[in-house]
Coordinates of C-alpha atoms in Angstrom, one line a residue:
M673 CA 0.1 0.0 0.3
V674 CA 1.1 3.6 -0.8
E675 CA 1.5 5.6 2.4
F676 CA 1.2 9.5 2.4
P677 CA 2.7 11.5 4.9
P678 CA -0.2 14.0 6.6
R679 CA -1.6 17.2 4.1
R680 CA 0.3 20.2 4.7
K681 CA -0.1 23.8 3.6
P682 CA -1.5 24.7 -0.1
S683 CA 1.4 24.6 -2.6
R684 CA 2.8 27.6 -4.2
K685 CA 2.9 28.3 -7.9
G686 CA 6.5 27.9 -8.7
S687 CA 8.3 30.2 -11.5
M688 CA 10.9 29.3 -14.4
A689 CA 12.7 32.5 -14.4
D690 CA 16.1 30.9 -13.3
V691 CA 15.9 27.8 -15.1
P692 CA 18.7 27.6 -17.8
K693 CA 17.9 26.9 -21.5
D694 CA 19.0 23.2 -21.2
L695 CA 16.8 22.2 -18.5
L696 CA 13.7 24.5 -19.7
E697 CA 14.0 22.6 -23.5
Q698 CA 14.1 19.5 -21.1
I699 CA 10.8 20.4 -19.5
K700 CA 8.7 21.3 -22.7
D701 CA 9.9 17.8 -24.1
L702 CA 8.5 16.4 -20.7
E703 CA 5.2 18.4 -21.2
R704 CA 5.2 17.2 -24.8
L705 CA 5.4 13.7 -23.7
F706 CA 3.2 13.5 -20.4
T707 CA 0.4 16.3 -21.2
V708 CA -3.3 14.3 -22.3
D709 CA -5.0 16.7 -24.4
Q710 CA -8.7 17.0 -24.7
A711 CA -8.8 15.0 -28.0
K712 CA -6.6 12.3 -26.5
L713 CA -9.0 11.5 -23.6
K714 CA -12.1 11.4 -25.9
E715 CA -10.2 8.8 -27.9
V716 CA -9.5 6.9 -24.9
T717 CA -13.0 7.0 -23.4
D718 CA -14.5 5.9 -26.8
H719 CA -12.1 2.9 -27.0
F720 CA -12.5 2.1 -23.2
V721 CA -16.6 1.6 -24.0
K722 CA -16.1 -0.5 -26.8
E723 CA -13.5 -2.8 -24.5
L724 CA -16.1 -2.6 -21.7
E725 CA -18.4 -4.1 -24.1
K726 CA -16.2 -6.5 -25.3
G727 CA -15.3 -7.7 -21.8
L728 CA -19.2 -8.6 -21.3
S729 CA -19.3 -10.3 -24.7
V730 CA -18.8 -14.4 -24.8
E731 CA -15.8 -13.7 -26.3
G732 CA -14.4 -11.7 -23.9
G733 CA -11.3 -9.2 -24.2
S734 CA -8.6 -7.9 -22.0
I735 CA -10.8 -6.1 -19.4
P736 CA -12.3 -8.9 -17.0
M737 CA -15.8 -7.4 -16.6
N738 CA -15.9 -10.0 -13.9
P739 CA -20.1 -10.8 -12.6
T740 CA -20.3 -10.6 -8.8
W741 CA -23.4 -12.2 -8.6
V742 CA -24.4 -8.9 -6.3
M743 CA -28.3 -8.8 -7.5
G744 CA -29.0 -5.2 -7.0
Y745 CA -28.4 -2.5 -4.5
P746 CA -29.2 -2.7 -0.6
D747 CA -32.5 -0.7 0.2
G748 CA -31.1 0.3 3.6
H749 CA -33.3 -1.6 5.5
E750 CA -31.2 -4.7 5.7
T751 CA -30.8 -5.7 9.8
G752 CA -28.7 -7.7 11.4
T753 CA -25.0 -8.7 13.0
F754 CA -22.1 -9.8 10.1
L755 CA -18.5 -10.4 10.1
A756 CA -16.4 -8.8 7.4
L757 CA -12.9 -10.1 6.6
D758 CA -10.5 -8.0 4.3
M759 CA -7.3 -9.6 3.2
G760 CA -5.1 -6.6 1.9
G761 CA -1.8 -6.6 0.6
T762 CA -0.3 -5.4 4.5
N763 CA -3.1 -6.1 6.7
L764 CA -5.6 -8.8 7.7
R765 CA -9.0 -6.4 9.1
V766 CA -11.8 -8.2 10.8
C767 CA -14.9 -6.3 11.1
E768 CA -18.2 -7.3 13.6
I769 CA -20.7 -4.8 11.5
I770 CA -24.2 -4.1 13.4
L771 CA -27.0 -2.8 10.6
P772 CA -29.8 -1.6 13.1
E773 CA -33.0 -0.5 12.3
E774 CA -32.6 2.9 11.2
K775 CA -32.0 3.5 7.4
G776 CA -28.2 3.8 6.0
E777 CA -26.8 3.3 9.1
F778 CA -24.2 1.2 11.0
E779 CA -22.0 0.2 14.0
I780 CA -18.7 -1.3 13.2
I781 CA -15.9 -2.7 15.6
Q782 CA -12.8 -4.0 14.3
S783 CA -9.0 -5.2 14.5
K784 CA -6.0 -5.1 12.0
Y785 CA -3.7 -7.9 12.1
R786 CA -0.2 -7.7 10.1
M787 CA 0.0 -9.9 7.3
P788 CA 3.7 -11.6 8.0
E789 CA 5.7 -10.9 4.6
E790 CA 6.4 -14.7 4.7
L791 CA 3.0 -16.1 4.2
K792 CA 2.8 -14.2 1.2
T793 CA 5.4 -16.5 -0.5
G794 CA 4.8 -19.3 1.6
D795 CA 2.6 -22.5 2.2
S796 CA -1.3 -21.8 1.0
E797 CA -2.4 -24.1 4.2
E798 CA -0.4 -21.8 6.7
L799 CA -2.1 -18.6 5.0
W800 CA -5.5 -19.9 5.5
E801 CA -4.7 -21.0 9.4
Y802 CA -3.3 -17.5 9.9
I803 CA -6.7 -16.1 8.2
A804 CA -8.4 -18.5 10.5
D805 CA -6.8 -17.7 13.9
C806 CA -7.0 -13.8 13.6
L807 CA -10.9 -14.5 13.1
Q808 CA -10.8 -16.7 16.3
Q809 CA -8.6 -14.0 18.1
F810 CA -11.4 -11.5 17.3
I811 CA -14.6 -13.0 17.9
E812 CA -13.0 -14.4 21.2
Y813 CA -12.2 -10.9 22.6
H814 CA -15.8 -9.6 21.5
H815 CA -18.2 -12.6 22.7
E816 CA -17.8 -14.3 25.3
V817 CA -16.8 -17.8 25.1
E818 CA -20.0 -19.4 26.6
D819 CA -22.1 -17.1 23.1
L820 CA -19.7 -19.1 21.0
A821 CA -20.1 -22.7 22.4
D822 CA -24.3 -21.8 22.4
M823 CA -23.7 -20.7 19.0
N824 CA -22.3 -24.0 17.5
D825 CA -24.4 -25.7 19.7
K826 CA -27.6 -23.9 17.8
Q827 CA -26.0 -24.3 14.6
H828 CA -26.5 -20.5 14.5
K829 CA -22.9 -19.4 12.4
L830 CA -22.3 -15.9 12.0
P831 CA -22.5 -14.9 8.4
L832 CA -19.1 -13.6 6.9
G833 CA -18.5 -11.5 4.0
F834 CA -14.8 -11.9 2.4
T835 CA -12.9 -9.1 1.0
F836 CA -10.6 -10.8 -1.5
S837 CA -9.2 -8.2 -3.6
F838 CA -7.5 -10.3 -5.9
P839 CA -8.4 -10.9 -9.6
A840 CA -11.1 -13.7 -9.4
T841 CA -13.9 -15.0 -11.2
Q842 CA -16.8 -16.4 -10.0
E843 CA -19.7 -18.5 -11.0
Y844 CA -21.2 -18.1 -7.5
I845 CA -21.2 -15.7 -4.7
D846 CA -19.7 -17.9 -2.1
H847 CA -17.1 -19.0 -4.2
G848 CA -13.9 -17.3 -6.2
V849 CA -11.3 -18.7 -8.5
L850 CA -8.1 -16.9 -8.0
Q851 CA -6.8 -16.0 -11.6
R852 CA -3.4 -14.5 -10.4
W853 CA -1.9 -13.4 -7.5
T854 CA -0.9 -9.8 -7.1
K855 CA 0.2 -7.2 -3.8
G856 CA 3.1 -9.6 -3.8
F857 CA 1.6 -12.5 -3.1
D858 CA 2.9 -15.8 -4.7
I859 CA 1.7 -18.5 -2.9
A860 CA 2.2 -21.7 -4.9
G861 CA -1.0 -24.0 -5.6
V862 CA -3.6 -21.6 -5.2
E863 CA -3.9 -19.9 -8.9
G864 CA -6.6 -21.5 -10.9
K865 CA -8.2 -22.9 -7.8
D866 CA -11.3 -22.0 -5.7
V867 CA -10.4 -20.3 -2.6
A868 CA -13.4 -20.7 -0.5
P869 CA -13.2 -24.6 0.4
L870 CA -9.7 -23.9 1.3
F871 CA -10.9 -20.9 3.2
E872 CA -13.8 -22.9 5.3
A873 CA -11.5 -25.8 5.9
A874 CA -9.5 -23.8 8.2
L875 CA -12.7 -22.4 9.7
E876 CA -13.7 -25.7 10.2
K877 CA -10.7 -27.0 11.6
R878 CA -11.4 -24.3 14.4
S879 CA -15.0 -25.2 14.9
L880 CA -15.6 -21.6 14.4
P881 CA -19.3 -20.7 14.3
I882 CA -18.6 -18.8 11.1
K883 CA -20.6 -19.0 7.4
L884 CA -19.2 -17.7 4.4
S885 CA -21.8 -16.0 3.0
A886 CA -20.0 -13.8 0.3
L887 CA -16.6 -13.1 -1.7
I888 CA -16.3 -10.1 -2.9
N889 CA -13.8 -7.6 -4.4
D890 CA -13.1 -4.2 -2.5
T891 CA -14.4 -2.2 -5.5
T892 CA -17.6 -4.0 -5.4
G893 CA -17.8 -3.5 -2.0
T894 CA -17.1 0.1 -2.3
L895 CA -19.9 0.3 -4.4
I896 CA -22.4 -1.3 -2.4
A897 CA -21.3 0.6 1.0
S898 CA -21.7 3.9 -1.1
H899 CA -24.9 3.4 -2.3
Y900 CA -26.3 2.2 1.4
T901 CA -25.2 6.1 2.5
D902 CA -26.1 7.8 -0.7
D903 CA -28.4 6.3 -3.0
T904 CA -27.2 8.5 -6.2
M905 CA -23.8 6.4 -6.1
Q906 CA -23.9 4.4 -9.1
I907 CA -20.1 3.6 -9.7
G908 CA -17.3 2.2 -7.0
C909 CA -13.7 3.2 -8.1
I910 CA -10.6 2.8 -6.1
F911 CA -7.3 4.7 -7.2
G912 CA -4.5 3.9 -4.8
T913 CA -1.5 1.0 -5.2
G914 CA -4.0 -0.5 -8.3
C915 CA -7.0 1.0 -10.1
N916 CA -10.7 -0.6 -10.6
A917 CA -14.1 0.2 -10.7
A918 CA -17.4 -1.4 -10.3
Y919 CA -21.2 -0.7 -11.7
M920 CA -24.3 -2.4 -11.5
E921 CA -25.4 -3.9 -15.0
N922 CA -28.5 -5.6 -16.4
C923 CA -28.1 -9.0 -16.6
G924 CA -29.6 -9.1 -20.5
S925 CA -26.6 -6.5 -21.1
V926 CA -24.3 -9.5 -20.2
P927 CA -24.0 -12.1 -23.0
K928 CA -21.6 -14.4 -21.2
I929 CA -24.4 -15.2 -18.7
A930 CA -27.0 -15.4 -20.5
H931 CA -27.2 -19.6 -20.4
Y932 CA -28.3 -18.7 -16.9
N933 CA -31.8 -17.2 -18.4
L934 CA -32.1 -14.8 -15.8
P935 CA -34.6 -11.7 -16.1
P936 CA -33.2 -8.9 -18.4
D937 CA -33.7 -6.4 -16.3
M938 CA -32.3 -8.2 -13.2
P939 CA -29.4 -5.9 -11.8
I940 CA -26.2 -7.4 -11.3
A941 CA -22.7 -6.2 -10.0
I942 CA -19.7 -6.2 -12.8
N943 CA -16.4 -5.7 -10.9
C944 CA -14.3 -4.3 -14.5
E945 CA -10.6 -5.2 -13.1
Y946 CA -10.3 -2.4 -15.9
G947 CA -6.2 -2.2 -14.6
A948 CA -6.1 -4.2 -17.9
F949 CA -7.8 -1.9 -20.3
D950 CA -5.8 -1.3 -23.5
N951 CA -3.4 -4.4 -23.0
E952 CA -3.2 -4.2 -26.9
H953 CA -1.5 -0.8 -27.0
V954 CA -4.1 0.3 -29.1
V955 CA -5.0 4.1 -27.6
L956 CA -3.1 4.7 -24.3
P957 CA -0.3 7.6 -24.5
R958 CA 2.9 5.2 -23.2
T959 CA 5.7 7.1 -23.3
P960 CA 9.5 5.6 -23.6
F961 CA 9.3 5.2 -19.4
D962 CA 5.9 3.7 -19.8
L963 CA 7.5 1.0 -21.8
I964 CA 10.4 0.5 -19.5
I965 CA 8.0 -0.1 -16.4
D966 CA 6.0 -2.4 -18.5
E967 CA 9.1 -4.2 -19.7
D968 CA 10.3 -4.5 -16.4
S969 CA 7.5 -5.7 -14.2
P970 CA 6.6 -9.0 -13.2
R971 CA 4.3 -9.5 -16.0
P972 CA 4.8 -7.2 -19.3
G973 CA 1.8 -6.6 -21.5
Q974 CA -0.7 -6.8 -18.5
Q975 CA -2.2 -4.1 -16.6
A976 CA -1.6 -1.4 -19.1
F977 CA -3.7 1.2 -17.7
E978 CA -3.1 0.4 -14.3
K979 CA 0.5 0.8 -15.1
M980 CA 0.0 4.4 -16.3
I981 CA -2.2 6.0 -13.4
A982 CA -1.7 3.5 -9.9
G983 CA 0.3 4.9 -7.1
L984 CA 2.5 2.0 -7.2
Y985 CA 4.4 3.3 -10.5
L986 CA 3.9 7.1 -10.3
G987 CA 7.0 7.3 -8.0
E988 CA 9.1 4.9 -10.5
L989 CA 8.1 7.1 -13.4
F990 CA 9.2 10.0 -11.7
R991 CA 12.8 8.2 -11.0
L992 CA 12.8 6.9 -14.5
V993 CA 12.9 10.4 -16.1
L994 CA 15.3 11.7 -13.5
V995 CA 17.9 9.0 -14.3
D996 CA 17.5 9.3 -18.0
L997 CA 18.1 13.2 -18.0
H998 CA 21.0 12.8 -15.5
D999 CA 22.7 10.3 -18.1
N1000 CA 22.3 12.7 -20.9
K1001 CA 25.2 14.3 -21.7
N1002 CA 23.4 17.0 -23.2
V1003 CA 21.3 17.8 -19.7
K1004 CA 23.1 19.1 -16.5
I1005 CA 21.6 17.9 -13.9
F1006 CA 22.9 16.6 -10.6
E1007 CA 26.5 17.0 -11.8
G1008 CA 28.9 15.4 -10.0
Q1009 CA 26.8 13.7 -7.6
D1010 CA 26.4 9.7 -6.8
I1011 CA 22.8 9.1 -7.7
G1012 CA 23.2 5.4 -6.8
K1013 CA 20.3 5.0 -4.1
L1014 CA 17.9 6.7 -7.5
R1015 CA 19.1 4.3 -9.5
K1016 CA 17.4 1.6 -7.3
A1017 CA 14.1 0.7 -9.1
Y1018 CA 11.2 1.4 -7.0
S1019 CA 13.0 3.2 -4.4
L1020 CA 10.3 6.1 -4.6
D1021 CA 6.9 6.0 -4.5
A1022 CA 3.6 7.9 -5.1
S1023 CA 3.9 9.9 -1.6
F1024 CA 7.4 11.3 -3.0
L1025 CA 5.8 13.1 -5.5
S1026 CA 2.9 14.1 -3.6
F1027 CA 5.7 16.1 -1.2
I1028 CA 7.6 17.9 -3.8
E1029 CA 3.6 18.9 -5.1
E1030 CA 2.7 20.1 -1.5
D1031 CA 6.2 21.9 -1.2
P1032 CA 4.8 25.3 -0.1
F1033 CA 8.0 27.5 -0.4
E1034 CA 8.9 29.5 -3.6
N1035 CA 12.3 28.1 -3.1
L1036 CA 11.5 24.6 -2.8
S1037 CA 13.1 24.2 0.5
E1038 CA 11.2 21.2 1.4
T1039 CA 11.8 19.1 -2.0
G1040 CA 15.5 19.7 -1.5
E1041 CA 15.6 18.6 1.7
L1042 CA 13.8 15.4 0.6
F1043 CA 16.2 14.4 -2.2
A1044 CA 19.2 15.4 0.3
K1045 CA 17.5 13.1 3.2
E1046 CA 16.1 10.0 0.9
L1047 CA 18.3 10.2 -1.8
G1048 CA 21.7 12.1 -0.7
I1049 CA 21.6 14.4 -3.7
Q1050 CA 21.8 18.4 -3.5
V1051 CA 19.6 19.8 -5.7
N1052 CA 19.9 23.3 -7.3
K1053 CA 17.2 25.8 -7.8
P1054 CA 16.9 25.3 -11.4
E1055 CA 16.6 21.3 -10.9
L1056 CA 14.3 21.9 -8.1
E1057 CA 11.7 23.4 -10.4
L1058 CA 12.4 20.4 -13.0
C1059 CA 11.6 18.2 -10.2
R1060 CA 8.2 20.0 -9.8
R1061 CA 7.2 20.3 -13.0
L1062 CA 7.8 16.9 -13.6
A1063 CA 5.8 15.7 -10.3
E1064 CA 2.7 17.9 -11.7
L1065 CA 3.0 16.1 -15.0
I1066 CA 3.3 12.8 -13.6
G1067 CA 0.1 13.6 -11.4
T1068 CA -2.0 14.9 -13.5
R1069 CA -1.8 12.8 -16.2
A1070 CA -2.8 10.1 -13.9
A1071 CA -5.6 11.7 -12.6
R1072 CA -7.1 12.8 -16.4
L1073 CA -6.7 9.3 -17.2
S1074 CA -8.4 8.0 -14.2
A1075 CA -10.9 10.0 -15.6
C1076 CA -11.8 7.8 -18.8
G1077 CA -12.8 5.0 -17.0
V1078 CA -15.5 7.0 -15.1
A1079 CA -16.6 8.3 -18.3
A1080 CA -16.5 5.3 -20.3
I1081 CA -19.2 3.8 -17.9
C1082 CA -21.1 6.8 -17.8
K1083 CA -21.2 6.4 -21.8
K1084 CA -22.0 3.1 -21.6
K1085 CA -25.0 3.1 -19.3
N1086 CA -25.9 6.9 -20.5
I1087 CA -25.7 8.2 -16.7
Q1088 CA -26.1 11.9 -17.2
S1089 CA -26.1 12.5 -13.4
C1090 CA -24.7 10.3 -10.3
H1091 CA -22.3 10.6 -7.6
V1092 CA -19.6 8.0 -8.0
G1093 CA -17.9 6.4 -4.7
A1094 CA -14.0 6.6 -4.8
D1095 CA -11.5 5.3 -2.2
G1096 CA -7.6 4.6 -2.5
S1097 CA -4.6 6.0 -0.8
V1098 CA -4.0 7.9 -4.6
F1099 CA -7.5 9.3 -4.6
N1100 CA -8.0 10.2 -1.0
K1101 CA -4.4 11.8 -0.3
Y1102 CA -2.4 12.7 -3.7
P1103 CA -2.5 16.6 -3.7
H1104 CA -5.4 17.8 -7.0
F1105 CA -6.0 14.5 -7.7
K1106 CA -10.0 15.1 -7.1
A1107 CA -9.7 18.5 -9.0
R1108 CA -7.7 17.3 -11.9
G1109 CA -10.0 14.4 -12.6
A1110 CA -13.0 16.6 -12.4
Q1111 CA -11.8 18.7 -14.8
A1112 CA -11.0 15.8 -17.2
L1113 CA -14.5 14.3 -17.0
R1114 CA -16.2 18.0 -17.8
E1115 CA -13.4 17.8 -21.1
I1116 CA -14.7 14.5 -21.9
L1117 CA -18.6 14.5 -21.4
D1118 CA -18.5 18.1 -22.8
W1119 CA -20.5 20.0 -19.9
P1120 CA -21.3 23.4 -19.6
T1121 CA -18.9 26.0 -18.2
G1122 CA -20.5 27.5 -14.6
K1123 CA -22.6 24.8 -13.7
R1124 CA -22.2 22.2 -10.7
D1125 CA -20.7 18.8 -12.4
P1126 CA -23.4 16.4 -13.1
V1127 CA -21.1 13.3 -12.5
D1128 CA -19.3 14.1 -8.9
I1129 CA -16.7 11.7 -7.8
R1130 CA -16.7 11.7 -3.9
A1131 CA -14.8 9.6 -1.0
A1132 CA -17.0 6.3 -0.9
E1133 CA -17.8 4.6 2.2
D1134 CA -15.8 1.8 3.6
G1135 CA -16.3 -0.9 0.6
S1136 CA -14.4 -3.8 2.3
G1137 CA -15.8 -4.3 5.8
V1138 CA -19.2 -2.5 5.6
G1139 CA -19.5 -3.1 1.7
A1140 CA -18.5 -6.5 2.5
A1141 CA -21.3 -6.9 5.5
L1142 CA -23.9 -5.6 3.4
I1143 CA -23.2 -8.0 0.8
A1144 CA -23.7 -10.8 2.5
A1145 CA -26.9 -9.0 3.9
L1146 CA -28.4 -8.9 0.6
T1147 CA -27.3 -12.7 0.1
I1148 CA -28.8 -14.0 2.8
K1149 CA -31.8 -11.6 2.1
R1150 CA -32.1 -13.3 -1.5
V1151 CA -31.9 -16.8 -0.2
K1152 CA -34.8 -15.9 2.1
A1153 CA -36.6 -14.6 -1.2
G1154 CA -36.0 -17.8 -3.2
N1155 CA -33.6 -15.8 -5.2
L1156 CA -30.6 -18.6 -5.7
A1157 CA -29.3 -17.6 -8.7
G1158 CA -25.2 -17.5 -8.2
I1159 CA -25.2 -18.8 -5.2
R1160 CA -23.5 -22.1 -4.1
H1161 CA -24.5 -23.1 -0.7
A1162 CA -27.7 -21.7 0.4
E1163 CA -27.7 -23.9 3.1
G1164 CA -27.0 -22.3 6.4
M1165 CA -27.5 -18.6 5.4
M1166 CA -31.2 -18.5 6.6

């Protein structure tokens, strides 16, 4: 996960008055490379719409467009006590969520457990044992032992929504076949398998009174949790270490599930996994530095869109450009200095750029101190101006391209007005990201100036906690109503 420092004072405007000619020319070249104009935004968005459609087809495309078997939004009247398990890259979070009688309200208690690094590349059984152990610690701490024994005696199990935020295909809401590990995980023997039985076996081994009701992605949870508190939310997005979106589609518009013979107007949430947009490299304005990031990544040729906008890659883009400029004999930057630390791949993350963009001083003194402290490089004023402009260009390009995915869903669904629930460290903490994305949406969708934006991207509710609990509640509600589409083990959910 990308960690950002606390927000600081508003940043200053900057001046190029003292920048020598060679660096000014480099800045202009960088502006040409990284600027995405309105025409390009529209071209990317139009291609995005076609790729979303292709992903829903029987043949499929680069964007997986995974059906989630979340069949509709909550109405605000869901009630009960639910567990939520959030398996992220750094931490494991366990929540107990109480949905009271009051519409759109919830109470939450939660605990975080560190995900040991050795588990990420270890043994499959050890991973599920550790997760079950954390759940056991949580419920024993928050419930009396007698209550737990009573639950087991009466076969009353706490319904659990499991946020498993890795690409997975789901034929049922309570199962999920892992397509591939991401976020630094690489555990042998799990890819291509259903993770639900592996998880359930670990619960059974400890006789825990827990029933897996739904396996979800954090983006789908973001959509559902945000709609629960604001019924104008129609899209859920993540802009963080990675990027993704989810929205509600009609079953009749998803040819690849036509064989289920569901009512065409029945809603179903789609987890786009659109970080894979344009893996064919048809339309995205990739620079030579984007090509290097792709070639040197663990999976070249995949996640093309994500590699241009996600927090994991912004610092690396910045680093690659600076190393290239230093090694260019025609450019004088960091002369006579050891840039060994800067040469280390992924030594900078998005928070480094964030810090530079938020430097409030005219002389960029805080940026200079950052370079000295983190990289051992003394940076003069013109070089600081170049670094500042480069950070702005990379951050702005990411925000503007991120708007294309939102705009594409709006165009595909003919959404004229809605709120979009967004989460993730880049959206929440990277300076100006929201404003830059909003400006790009205006340019793509040709909104009139001087009026309120009809599509407004806002901070989302807790998707991986509250969203997971709500989806568990919705699944149980469907079982009680006899709507068992996409539910494998309905028994025990009543």
